Each structure stands twice: as structure tokens, then as C-alpha cells.
């Protein structure tokens, strides 16, 4: 059947012109919904990269007294290296610790300058594969005889090991809540957009009921009658998602660097690659919502 | 009614045509076998209607409002699905037709209505073209067939006018043109002259007659007594869902 595909575009365009208030409403709803979905995805990403940064800090630090024996230190290091839960073991000497301290206090160099000698202890830094296992590894370390020999200060070994168990727990709880809230939020927004598209297509069907009656009478095929509405829903969704992507890109490349500048201490990490993934999700989600929404509307209101 | 009927039959000269000439032979365009339609269980809109209409006939369906005329017409389009019975239209058995094939059934049936059903934002040309457009006809076909059919209905000078710029009769002509542009073998008209004055109505009837002469079967549901009496065609009278009279070269009849 020689059907000019331009017909469907034209029809969808005409309908948009004729019914632009409603269409505009649908576009704006999709735009806002997708924008919120996108922003929550981005925030989720920033949050998880922040958390990842925090989780890095959760690694175990064992401080070593200045006169600890080399064999004990190496013994403990060797034991940790053979532990399956441990990813990496680093020895940080007194000098390295001091250098790091000086770097951290760059802004106020007087602090380091006023110190007499080097008061910082050497340490062993342990990185784990999975931060959930912090407590287990800490207990293992505490049980080794070498630990007691090298602990600084020697009179209170519990102070010589640092791992922030509270932070770990709170972070995990926080991420779990964040994920659940995010998913619920996104599902709700998707449903709202669906309802809105459904409504606009219903209005479009109503506005064209005379044409539709004639189309049915003269024997237009069912898919021919439906196609303009699918197109319309899809076009609304695509316009909405392009707008959302535009705003997201603006946020990413204009606003985020400024925000990052004001809070340097919290590295957002790089989301530049992620934004394109989000854009893709938005456009795919938009099209899906558009097609699905108009399909439901047609099933309910277009008896062909 | 029988008395009047007898009188009228007596008045109509029966000698001019033989029975076979009055009803064109050939394969039937419409066959209804014992068709019943109930919208509500207690009342039948059509009650055991059986009828055969041959290809090329011109038939009036007459009867009061609520006699089942519209149900009759709409059941031929498969817009109304009978409760029981069998309908065959243009070779399609409607009791077996698949939903996806209904559009193709309707391409064989032109429809004209009392309220014209023209699209107000389209010109006469566009209104007629629309019927071809939506069944996927090419621009070339549209540009040759539409002016031709508009000439046939006598609107060659008004093809670019919008419906509101046309008189009622002219609007109905556009509507007839739209129904006929695809050259369907069957033309259904539901009260085509219901909104028109007698003179204009007669013009429309003459147009339908011309279309009938091209071989198209024409079915006209109407209240218009004068018209029916004037045309002297086959008349099927419906009352409360029954066929009470089926008469070639008939008249409207008062008691129906």
C-alpha cells in the first residue's frame, strides 16, 4: 500500500498545533518527570561517588610506636597480606606521614613548622576488598601478638587502630534508603507521565472524533487510524526528554563545577561519562512512556 | 393499510415493466437471513429480518423512527452486530468477518448521512480527498478522481469552498461525492434528505439515481414520503423490527 509516511508526521504536527495547550502540558509533565528522574539519577551517582570516597577512608589504620621492632611490623604486614579479605597493605613511615600532614595543612604551614621534630607515628594502612568486613579484619588484627608489641600508644592498644565503624554503618544505611527512595520516586514520576500522556492522547482523540468517525466509515485500516496518535505521544515524549536532557547537560557542565568549587572538600567525582548514559536512559524512557501512554489511551478510547 | 395499499397498487401502472426487469438480476449485494438485533433483551430493533437485495438495485427503506431503519443500515456496516442471524454484504459474511478485515468491508460501502458529516476545516476537495487519503491512495489517484467525482455531483465550481460556504444541498453533494469517490459497489444513505427542502431533496435523489445507473447498488433509508412516491422504486417498509412490506415500484404508504 503506497502510504506517504509524511502523512503521519503532518497529522501529529497538526494535532499539536490544534491542541497545543494540552500537548504543551504533556510535554512539560514529561520534561519535569524526566528531569527529576535524571537529576535523581545524577544525585544518586554523585552520592555514591561521595560514599565511595568515604568508604575509601574507612580503611584500617594501625599506628606503630616509634621503637617497634622491624620483625613485628613485617610480621603483621605479612599476615595481613595473606588475609583473603585484604586488598592492599601499605606501610607509611614517619616521614611519609609527616609529609602527608604537611600537604593536608598547606593552607596553614605554621602548624607543621611549629611542631618539634616529627610527632606522627608510622602506620600500616589496610585496604579491604569489601568495606563490610572491616570489623572482622580489625578483630583479627587485634588478636595477633605482633599488634600488641607494636601498638602506639603501647598502654592502650585499642587507640592505635582506627577504622570508623559508625561511619561505615551509617553510610550503608544511608545508601540503602537513598536507593529505595529513588526507585519509588522514579516509578511514581513514570506513572504520572503515563497518565498525562494518556490524557493528552484522549483529548486528541476527542478533538478528532469527527475525522475518526469518517476514517472508520470509509475504511481506513486500524493501524492507519492509530498511527498518528502513537506518533503524537512519541513526539511529545521526545520533545520532553530532549528538554530534560538539555537542562541536565546545563546542570552538569555549568552549575555542577560551580557547586564543586564552593565545596572542594567533597569530591563529586567525574560524572561526565555518566551524564550520557543518563541522557540515553531519559530518551529511551521518554519514548517508552510516550508509546505506552498513547497505546493505553487508544485501547480505551479509540474503538477501531 | 391494506385498503390503501390495494388502491395505490391499482393506481401504479404495473404493465410498463416486468418483474425481472424491475429487480436487476445478478449476485445479491445484500443477504439477510433471519437477522435479529436486541439492544435490550425485552425489545428487538430488528426481529427475524430476511431479505435479499441484488447488485444494481435502488431500494428505499421506510418506516417510523424506531422502526429499525438505522439498525438495518448500521448492521450492514458491521457497526451494529446482530444478536442472531446472518448478513452477507458484497461477498463478506459478517458473522465470520475478522476485526482487521472490517475496514476492507467498508471500502466497498459508501455512506451518506442526514448531517453530512463533513470536516469543517477542510474544503470540498479536501473532504473528498480525505476518504481516499486514509485508505492509502496515491496523490495521483486523488488528484484525478476527486475533481471527477465533484464534477459528477455538480460541484465543479466549488471544489475549494469550505462546508460553511456551501448550501445544505451542496454540502450533501460533497458528502455523496465522498461516499462515491472510491466507486464502491454499495451506497448506503441514512436520511440523506432529512435536512433539505423538497426541491433540493429531489436534486439529491436524482444524483443518487445517476449513481445507481453506473451499476452501484443504492439503499436509502428515509422518512420522505413525497420522494419515495415520486421515485417509484423498490420499497422495504419496516415496523417495530419487522418487514411489513416489500414492494417493487412501491410508495411510502401511510399506515407504516
PDB file of N, CA and C in Angstrom, chain B residues 104-164:
ATOM      1  N   UNK B 104     -11.782  -3.202   5.235  1.00  0.00           N
ATOM      2  CA  UNK B 104     -11.845  -3.556   3.817  1.00  0.00           C
ATOM      3  C   UNK B 104     -13.285  -3.772   3.375  1.00  0.00           C
ATOM      4  N   UNK B 105     -14.135  -4.247   4.299  1.00  0.00           N
ATOM      5  CA  UNK B 105     -15.573  -4.316   4.021  1.00  0.00           C
ATOM      6  C   UNK B 105     -16.099  -2.913   3.731  1.00  0.00           C
ATOM      7  N   UNK B 106     -15.693  -1.964   4.596  1.00  0.00           N
ATOM      8  CA  UNK B 106     -16.243  -0.609   4.497  1.00  0.00           C
ATOM      9  C   UNK B 106     -15.743   0.129   3.266  1.00  0.00           C
ATOM     10  N   UNK B 107     -14.635  -0.315   2.713  1.00  0.00           N
ATOM     11  CA  UNK B 107     -14.177   0.311   1.466  1.00  0.00           C
ATOM     12  C   UNK B 107     -15.113  -0.015   0.313  1.00  0.00           C
ATOM     13  N   UNK B 108     -15.936  -1.062   0.510  1.00  0.00           N
ATOM     14  CA  UNK B 108     -16.902  -1.428  -0.517  1.00  0.00           C
ATOM     15  C   UNK B 108     -18.257  -0.765  -0.301  1.00  0.00           C
ATOM     16  N   UNK B 109     -18.366   0.041   0.736  1.00  0.00           N
ATOM     17  CA  UNK B 109     -19.654   0.642   1.073  1.00  0.00           C
ATOM     18  C   UNK B 109     -19.471   2.145   1.234  1.00  0.00           C
ATOM     19  N   UNK B 110     -20.201   2.907   0.425  1.00  0.00           N
ATOM     20  CA  UNK B 110     -20.204   4.351   0.609  1.00  0.00           C
ATOM     21  C   UNK B 110     -21.330   4.722   1.560  1.00  0.00           C
ATOM     22  N   UNK B 111     -21.129   5.804   2.343  1.00  0.00           N
ATOM     23  CA  UNK B 111     -22.150   6.183   3.324  1.00  0.00           C
ATOM     24  C   UNK B 111     -22.493   7.658   3.226  1.00  0.00           C
ATOM     25  N   UNK B 112     -23.790   7.941   3.255  1.00  0.00           N
ATOM     26  CA  UNK B 112     -24.250   9.328   3.257  1.00  0.00           C
ATOM     27  C   UNK B 112     -25.207   9.473   4.436  1.00  0.00           C
ATOM     28  N   UNK B 113     -25.057  10.586   5.178  1.00  0.00           N
ATOM     29  CA  UNK B 113     -25.892  10.768   6.368  1.00  0.00           C
ATOM     30  C   UNK B 113     -26.691  12.057   6.307  1.00  0.00           C
ATOM     31  N   UNK B 114     -27.693  12.096   7.149  1.00  0.00           N
ATOM     32  CA  UNK B 114     -28.532  13.278   7.251  1.00  0.00           C
ATOM     33  C   UNK B 114     -27.711  14.524   7.586  1.00  0.00           C
ATOM     34  N   UNK B 115     -26.734  14.367   8.493  1.00  0.00           N
ATOM     35  CA  UNK B 115     -25.964  15.541   8.939  1.00  0.00           C
ATOM     36  C   UNK B 115     -24.644  15.710   8.170  1.00  0.00           C
ATOM     37  N   UNK B 116     -24.550  15.120   7.013  1.00  0.00           N
ATOM     38  CA  UNK B 116     -23.434  15.280   6.067  1.00  0.00           C
ATOM     39  C   UNK B 116     -22.086  14.756   6.563  1.00  0.00           C
ATOM     40  N   UNK B 117     -21.781  15.009   7.857  1.00  0.00           N
ATOM     41  CA  UNK B 117     -20.503  14.596   8.442  1.00  0.00           C
ATOM     42  C   UNK B 117     -19.291  15.065   7.624  1.00  0.00           C
ATOM     43  N   UNK B 118     -19.338  16.344   7.235  1.00  0.00           N
ATOM     44  CA  UNK B 118     -18.168  16.908   6.553  1.00  0.00           C
ATOM     45  C   UNK B 118     -17.234  17.504   7.606  1.00  0.00           C
ATOM     46  N   UNK B 119     -15.951  17.537   7.281  1.00  0.00           N
ATOM     47  CA  UNK B 119     -14.996  18.152   8.202  1.00  0.00           C
ATOM     48  C   UNK B 119     -14.949  19.644   7.920  1.00  0.00           C
ATOM     49  N   UNK B 120     -15.271  20.468   8.937  1.00  0.00           N
ATOM     50  CA  UNK B 120     -15.443  21.907   8.691  1.00  0.00           C
ATOM     51  C   UNK B 120     -14.154  22.617   8.295  1.00  0.00           C
ATOM     52  N   UNK B 121     -13.010  22.051   8.684  1.00  0.00           N
ATOM     53  CA  UNK B 121     -11.752  22.745   8.379  1.00  0.00           C
ATOM     54  C   UNK B 121     -11.130  22.278   7.066  1.00  0.00           C
ATOM     55  N   UNK B 122     -11.899  21.525   6.298  1.00  0.00           N
ATOM     56  CA  UNK B 122     -11.392  21.080   5.000  1.00  0.00           C
ATOM     57  C   UNK B 122     -12.324  21.556   3.895  1.00  0.00           C
ATOM     58  N   UNK B 123     -11.743  21.888   2.744  1.00  0.00           N
ATOM     59  CA  UNK B 123     -12.551  22.303   1.601  1.00  0.00           C
ATOM     60  C   UNK B 123     -13.280  21.091   1.022  1.00  0.00           C
ATOM     61  N   UNK B 124     -14.169  21.372   0.061  1.00  0.00           N
ATOM     62  CA  UNK B 124     -14.900  20.282  -0.590  1.00  0.00           C
ATOM     63  C   UNK B 124     -13.907  19.265  -1.158  1.00  0.00           C
ATOM     64  N   UNK B 125     -12.899  19.787  -1.854  1.00  0.00           N
ATOM     65  CA  UNK B 125     -11.886  18.904  -2.430  1.00  0.00           C
ATOM     66  C   UNK B 125     -11.219  18.068  -1.341  1.00  0.00           C
ATOM     67  N   UNK B 126     -10.802  18.746  -0.262  1.00  0.00           N
ATOM     68  CA  UNK B 126     -10.069  18.046   0.813  1.00  0.00           C
ATOM     69  C   UNK B 126     -10.942  17.026   1.530  1.00  0.00           C
ATOM     70  N   UNK B 127     -12.222  17.370   1.676  1.00  0.00           N
ATOM     71  CA  UNK B 127     -13.131  16.429   2.316  1.00  0.00           C
ATOM     72  C   UNK B 127     -13.245  15.136   1.518  1.00  0.00           C
ATOM     73  N   UNK B 128     -13.362  15.276   0.216  1.00  0.00           N
ATOM     74  CA  UNK B 128     -13.467  14.089  -0.631  1.00  0.00           C
ATOM     75  C   UNK B 128     -12.123  13.367  -0.686  1.00  0.00           C
ATOM     76  N   UNK B 129     -11.059  14.172  -0.803  1.00  0.00           N
ATOM     77  CA  UNK B 129      -9.718  13.587  -0.887  1.00  0.00           C
ATOM     78  C   UNK B 129      -9.382  12.783   0.371  1.00  0.00           C
ATOM     79  N   UNK B 130      -9.900  13.275   1.499  1.00  0.00           N
ATOM     80  CA  UNK B 130      -9.620  12.619   2.787  1.00  0.00           C
ATOM     81  C   UNK B 130      -9.989  11.137   2.755  1.00  0.00           C
ATOM     82  N   UNK B 131     -11.145  10.851   2.130  1.00  0.00           N
ATOM     83  CA  UNK B 131     -11.621   9.467   2.073  1.00  0.00           C
ATOM     84  C   UNK B 131     -10.639   8.576   1.313  1.00  0.00           C
ATOM     85  N   UNK B 132      -9.973   9.165   0.306  1.00  0.00           N
ATOM     86  CA  UNK B 132      -9.006   8.367  -0.448  1.00  0.00           C
ATOM     87  C   UNK B 132      -7.671   8.304   0.271  1.00  0.00           C
ATOM     88  N   UNK B 133      -7.312   9.457   0.866  1.00  0.00           N
ATOM     89  CA  UNK B 133      -6.045   9.560   1.600  1.00  0.00           C
ATOM     90  C   UNK B 133      -5.923   8.480   2.668  1.00  0.00           C
ATOM     91  N   UNK B 134      -6.980   8.343   3.453  1.00  0.00           N
ATOM     92  CA  UNK B 134      -6.883   7.459   4.617  1.00  0.00           C
ATOM     93  C   UNK B 134      -6.983   5.985   4.240  1.00  0.00           C
ATOM     94  N   UNK B 135      -7.299   5.687   2.989  1.00  0.00           N
ATOM     95  CA  UNK B 135      -7.171   4.280   2.610  1.00  0.00           C
ATOM     96  C   UNK B 135      -5.928   4.087   1.748  1.00  0.00           C
ATOM     97  N   UNK B 136      -5.050   5.104   1.813  1.00  0.00           N
ATOM     98  CA  UNK B 136      -3.718   4.924   1.253  1.00  0.00           C
ATOM     99  C   UNK B 136      -3.612   5.117  -0.246  1.00  0.00           C
ATOM    100  N   UNK B 137      -4.527   5.882  -0.837  1.00  0.00           N
ATOM    101  CA  UNK B 137      -4.428   6.132  -2.282  1.00  0.00           C
ATOM    102  C   UNK B 137      -3.353   7.185  -2.552  1.00  0.00           C
ATOM    103  N   UNK B 138      -2.741   7.076  -3.715  1.00  0.00           N
ATOM    104  CA  UNK B 138      -1.634   7.976  -4.047  1.00  0.00           C
ATOM    105  C   UNK B 138      -2.171   9.362  -4.433  1.00  0.00           C
ATOM    106  N   UNK B 139      -1.276  10.339  -4.396  1.00  0.00           N
ATOM    107  CA  UNK B 139      -1.638  11.710  -4.749  1.00  0.00           C
ATOM    108  C   UNK B 139      -2.196  11.773  -6.172  1.00  0.00           C
ATOM    109  N   UNK B 140      -1.595  10.978  -7.037  1.00  0.00           N
ATOM    110  CA  UNK B 140      -2.018  10.988  -8.431  1.00  0.00           C
ATOM    111  C   UNK B 140      -3.482  10.560  -8.546  1.00  0.00           C
ATOM    112  N   UNK B 141      -3.812   9.459  -7.885  1.00  0.00           N
ATOM    113  CA  UNK B 141      -5.185   8.960  -7.904  1.00  0.00           C
ATOM    114  C   UNK B 141      -6.121  10.006  -7.337  1.00  0.00           C
ATOM    115  N   UNK B 142      -5.726  10.615  -6.226  1.00  0.00           N
ATOM    116  CA  UNK B 142      -6.565  11.634  -5.579  1.00  0.00           C
ATOM    117  C   UNK B 142      -6.796  12.809  -6.520  1.00  0.00           C
ATOM    118  N   UNK B 143      -5.715  13.278  -7.151  1.00  0.00           N
ATOM    119  CA  UNK B 143      -5.838  14.467  -8.000  1.00  0.00           C
ATOM    120  C   UNK B 143      -6.635  14.227  -9.273  1.00  0.00           C
ATOM    121  N   UNK B 144      -6.787  12.975  -9.686  1.00  0.00           N
ATOM    122  CA  UNK B 144      -7.626  12.729 -10.857  1.00  0.00           C
ATOM    123  C   UNK B 144      -9.055  12.384 -10.450  1.00  0.00           C
ATOM    124  N   UNK B 145      -9.205  11.566  -9.399  1.00  0.00           N
ATOM    125  CA  UNK B 145     -10.557  11.085  -9.062  1.00  0.00           C
ATOM    126  C   UNK B 145     -11.420  12.115  -8.355  1.00  0.00           C
ATOM    127  N   UNK B 146     -10.810  12.944  -7.502  1.00  0.00           N
ATOM    128  CA  UNK B 146     -11.617  13.878  -6.717  1.00  0.00           C
ATOM    129  C   UNK B 146     -12.312  14.925  -7.592  1.00  0.00           C
ATOM    130  N   UNK B 147     -11.580  15.607  -8.488  1.00  0.00           N
ATOM    131  CA  UNK B 147     -12.285  16.582  -9.341  1.00  0.00           C
ATOM    132  C   UNK B 147     -13.348  15.917 -10.205  1.00  0.00           C
ATOM    133  N   UNK B 148     -13.065  14.689 -10.617  1.00  0.00           N
ATOM    134  CA  UNK B 148     -14.015  13.979 -11.463  1.00  0.00           C
ATOM    135  C   UNK B 148     -15.332  13.734 -10.723  1.00  0.00           C
ATOM    136  N   UNK B 149     -15.231  13.221  -9.514  1.00  0.00           N
ATOM    137  CA  UNK B 149     -16.453  12.906  -8.772  1.00  0.00           C
ATOM    138  C   UNK B 149     -17.179  14.186  -8.364  1.00  0.00           C
ATOM    139  N   UNK B 150     -16.429  15.267  -8.105  1.00  0.00           N
ATOM    140  CA  UNK B 150     -17.081  16.536  -7.762  1.00  0.00           C
ATOM    141  C   UNK B 150     -17.813  17.108  -8.973  1.00  0.00           C
ATOM    142  N   UNK B 151     -17.278  16.847 -10.171  1.00  0.00           N
ATOM    143  CA  UNK B 151     -17.977  17.241 -11.391  1.00  0.00           C
ATOM    144  C   UNK B 151     -19.256  16.420 -11.523  1.00  0.00           C
ATOM    145  N   UNK B 152     -19.162  15.134 -11.219  1.00  0.00           N
ATOM    146  CA  UNK B 152     -20.318  14.246 -11.303  1.00  0.00           C
ATOM    147  C   UNK B 152     -21.474  14.734 -10.432  1.00  0.00           C
ATOM    148  N   UNK B 153     -21.143  15.227  -9.222  1.00  0.00           N
ATOM    149  CA  UNK B 153     -22.209  15.674  -8.328  1.00  0.00           C
ATOM    150  C   UNK B 153     -22.585  17.138  -8.594  1.00  0.00           C
ATOM    151  N   UNK B 154     -21.936  17.751  -9.583  1.00  0.00           N
ATOM    152  CA  UNK B 154     -22.305  19.101  -9.984  1.00  0.00           C
ATOM    153  C   UNK B 154     -21.696  20.197  -9.132  1.00  0.00           C
ATOM    154  N   UNK B 155     -20.484  19.966  -8.614  1.00  0.00           N
ATOM    155  CA  UNK B 155     -19.845  20.984  -7.762  1.00  0.00           C
ATOM    156  C   UNK B 155     -18.512  21.430  -8.340  1.00  0.00           C
ATOM    157  N   UNK B 156     -18.357  21.326  -9.657  1.00  0.00           N
ATOM    158  CA  UNK B 156     -17.038  21.625 -10.232  1.00  0.00           C
ATOM    159  C   UNK B 156     -16.572  23.044  -9.911  1.00  0.00           C
ATOM    160  N   UNK B 157     -17.532  23.974  -9.711  1.00  0.00           N
ATOM    161  CA  UNK B 157     -17.138  25.355  -9.445  1.00  0.00           C
ATOM    162  C   UNK B 157     -16.835  25.637  -7.976  1.00  0.00           C
ATOM    163  N   UNK B 158     -17.057  24.650  -7.118  1.00  0.00           N
ATOM    164  CA  UNK B 158     -16.954  24.949  -5.678  1.00  0.00           C
ATOM    165  C   UNK B 158     -15.982  24.022  -4.953  1.00  0.00           C
ATOM    166  N   UNK B 159     -15.033  23.505  -5.707  1.00  0.00           N
ATOM    167  CA  UNK B 159     -14.180  22.488  -5.061  1.00  0.00           C
ATOM    168  C   UNK B 159     -13.306  23.076  -3.957  1.00  0.00           C
ATOM    169  N   UNK B 160     -13.053  24.396  -4.009  1.00  0.00           N
ATOM    170  CA  UNK B 160     -12.195  24.972  -2.971  1.00  0.00           C
ATOM    171  C   UNK B 160     -12.979  25.701  -1.886  1.00  0.00           C
ATOM    172  N   UNK B 161     -14.292  25.487  -1.864  1.00  0.00           N
ATOM    173  CA  UNK B 161     -15.094  26.122  -0.818  1.00  0.00           C
ATOM    174  C   UNK B 161     -15.133  25.247   0.428  1.00  0.00           C
ATOM    175  N   UNK B 162     -15.211  25.934   1.561  1.00  0.00           N
ATOM    176  CA  UNK B 162     -15.378  25.211   2.820  1.00  0.00           C
ATOM    177  C   UNK B 162     -16.844  24.895   3.036  1.00  0.00           C
ATOM    178  N   UNK B 163     -17.168  23.874   3.824  1.00  0.00           N
ATOM    179  CA  UNK B 163     -18.571  23.497   4.033  1.00  0.00           C
ATOM    180  C   UNK B 163     -19.455  24.675   4.422  1.00  0.00           C
ATOM    181  N   UNK B 164     -18.953  25.586   5.282  1.00  0.00           N
ATOM    182  CA  UNK B 164     -19.820  26.685   5.725  1.00  0.00           C
ATOM    183  C   UNK B 164     -20.121  27.669   4.604  1.00  0.00           C
TER     184      UNK B 164
END
